[in-house]
Amino acid sequence: MWEVSKKENLDRKLIEVCRHFRIPGEYQFCEEIKVGNVNKTYKVTFEGEDPKNPGNMRLKSYIVQSVNTFAFKNPVQVMDNIDKVTEYIHAKDPGRCALHYHHTADRKTYIFDKSGFWRLFNFIPSVTYSATENLQVIRNAGLAFGNFQMLLSDFDASQLHETIPDFHNTIKRYEQMEEQIAIDPVDRVKEVRAEIDWLESVKEQACKLTQLQLDGVLPLRVTHNDTKINNVLFDKDTDEALVVIDLDTVMPGLVGHDFGDAVRFAANFVEEDSLETEKAGVNMEIFRAFAEGFLSKTAKSLTQPELDTLALSCLALTCELATRFLADYIAGDVYFKTNYDEHNLVRARCQIALAKDMLKKMPQMESVIQDCVKKL
Ligand code: GN1
Ligand code: MG
């Protein structure tokens, strides 16, 4: 019997999704964008008449995403947050390049059916960077995330749902890892004793940021919470930041969550899942460039305790993600997408190696931050 290949199934599904979002024209092709670790992302291209040039055809692309409903238990709330935040930003700065989520005939920004939770938004021609030593790009990423935070500084946080509860609660993240260690569902704990022991040995320091939040020393703001630099789209000619994407985790949070996560990702000498753990560490030039960009937008509105804990936040976010990767490895790889069996373990080891270097460089990171603030 003739069988429909997986690729044909995917094409068919993507066409169906696009039609629900009332995309006109003839379907051409799709490609998977393998950047995120949680959702699935596709660039889908159609051919249709060019509205600016009647009688002529043109290609137009869209981004279709299938949201991971294991990670986001209430994806409708995710879209509600995104609608509010994108509208708010657009109203403040209408001329700016923006994400635009399309609506279905019944005015929803999503389709939720047996095959999953789907959404569609505009494709913005641009470049992204997962790893770069171009300091101008890094500074611009800092400006973009700093600006994002400032644009939302007077947004009423009580309007936002907590899309993943305790997302950056490092204390809870340690507890979740410890729960998995106790269950040990796929008998992997014996392989990762050294990693567990090291993470436990720095637990107090890693959890200090969360503790200061609980103690009311650090204020809650509206934060992005997933500030990898590949969540910034850059102009391909000028390298200026065009727009911050991936708004799934915009929630109340600490400024250090955005600063720390960005540094953890961008300033590491190697990529997040590198096997070359001996090379992992903080590139201080990149750290400085990001801090300059970020602080030039935010420093004036930050409190002294916030400024004083920015370097600590880098360690906190790195250890936190290490516990998440390790917990997922122990759990049998249920949360993050993995490309091979030990992927989560490799990721955890790389974050641990980075965290070790951060501990050594803490005084240096602190003095760079003070320096950036002084120069403003
Ligand atoms: C996930 O899917 P992506 O790449 O946007 C994760 C982040 C992690 C990141 C690590 C919702 O983000 O918290 O820092 O992987 N997002 C979620 O690469 O869990
Ligand atoms: Mg994300």
Coordinates of N, CA, C and O and ligand atoms in Angstrom, one line a residue, residues 35-39 71-72 164 167-168 225-226 228 231 246 249 261 264-265 272 321 324-325 335-336, ligand 1:
V35 N 16.3 25.8 16.4 CA 17.0 26.6 17.3 C 16.6 26.4 18.8 O 17.4 26.1 19.6
G36 N 15.3 26.5 19.0 CA 14.8 26.3 20.4 C 15.0 24.9 20.9 O 15.1 23.9 20.2
N37 N 14.9 24.8 22.3 CA 15.1 23.5 22.9 C 13.7 22.9 23.4 O 13.7 21.9 24.0
V38 N 12.7 23.7 23.1 CA 11.4 23.3 23.7 C 10.3 23.2 22.6 O 9.7 22.1 22.4
N39 N 10.0 24.3 21.9 CA 9.0 24.3 20.9 C 9.5 23.9 19.5 O 10.7 23.8 19.4
A71 N 5.8 21.5 28.4 CA 6.5 22.6 29.1 C 5.5 23.6 29.5 O 5.5 24.2 30.6
F72 N 4.6 24.0 28.6 CA 3.6 25.1 28.8 C 2.3 24.4 29.0 O 1.6 24.1 28.0
I164 N 5.0 29.4 33.4 CA 5.6 28.3 34.0 C 5.9 28.7 35.4 O 6.8 29.5 35.7
F167 N 9.5 29.6 37.4 CA 10.4 29.3 36.3 C 11.9 29.6 36.7 O 12.7 28.8 36.4
H168 N 12.1 30.7 37.3 CA 13.5 31.0 37.8 C 13.6 31.0 39.3 O 14.4 31.8 39.9
N225 N 13.0 36.6 30.6 CA 13.2 35.3 31.2 C 13.9 34.2 30.3 O 14.0 33.1 30.8
D226 N 14.2 34.5 29.1 CA 14.8 33.5 28.2 C 15.7 34.3 27.2 O 15.5 34.3 26.0
K228 N 18.6 34.3 25.7 CA 19.7 33.8 24.8 C 19.8 34.8 23.7 O 18.7 35.3 23.2
N231 N 17.6 34.9 20.7 CA 16.2 35.5 20.8 C 16.2 36.9 20.4 O 15.2 37.6 20.7
D246 N 10.5 35.3 21.1 CA 10.3 34.2 22.1 C 9.8 34.8 23.4 O 10.5 34.9 24.4
T249 N 7.9 33.3 27.9 CA 8.1 33.3 29.4 C 8.2 34.7 29.9 O 8.8 34.9 31.0
D261 N 21.0 35.2 32.5 CA 20.7 34.2 31.5 C 21.4 34.6 30.2 O 22.0 33.7 29.5
R264 N 25.2 33.9 30.6 CA 25.4 32.5 30.6 C 25.5 32.0 29.2 O 26.3 31.1 28.9
F265 N 24.7 32.5 28.4 CA 24.6 32.0 27.0 C 25.7 32.6 26.1 O 26.4 32.0 25.4
E272 N 26.4 26.2 24.5 CA 25.8 25.7 25.7 C 25.9 24.1 25.8 O 25.9 23.6 26.9
L321 N 20.2 26.3 35.4 CA 20.0 25.6 34.2 C 20.8 24.2 34.3 O 20.3 23.2 33.7
R324 N 18.5 21.9 35.9 CA 17.4 21.6 35.0 C 17.8 20.5 34.0 O 17.1 19.5 33.7
F325 N 19.0 20.7 33.4 CA 19.5 19.8 32.4 C 19.7 18.4 33.1 O 19.4 17.4 32.5
Y335 N 11.8 16.7 29.0 CA 11.4 18.1 28.8 C 12.1 18.8 27.6 O 11.5 19.2 26.7
F336 N 13.5 18.8 27.6 CA 14.2 19.4 26.6 C 14.3 18.5 25.3 O 14.4 17.3 25.5
Ligands
GN1_1 C1 14.8 26.6 26.6 O1 13.5 26.5 23.9 P1 14.4 27.7 24.2 O2 15.7 27.4 23.6 O3 13.8 29.0 23.9 C2 14.2 26.9 28.0 C3 15.1 27.9 28.6 C4 16.5 27.4 28.7 C5 17.0 27.1 27.3 C6 18.4 26.5 27.3 C7 10.5 27.3 28.3 O4 14.6 27.7 25.8 O5 14.6 28.2 30.0 O6 17.4 28.4 29.3 O7 16.1 26.1 26.7 N1 12.8 27.4 27.9 C8 11.9 26.8 28.6 O8 18.9 26.4 26.1 O9 12.0 25.9 29.4

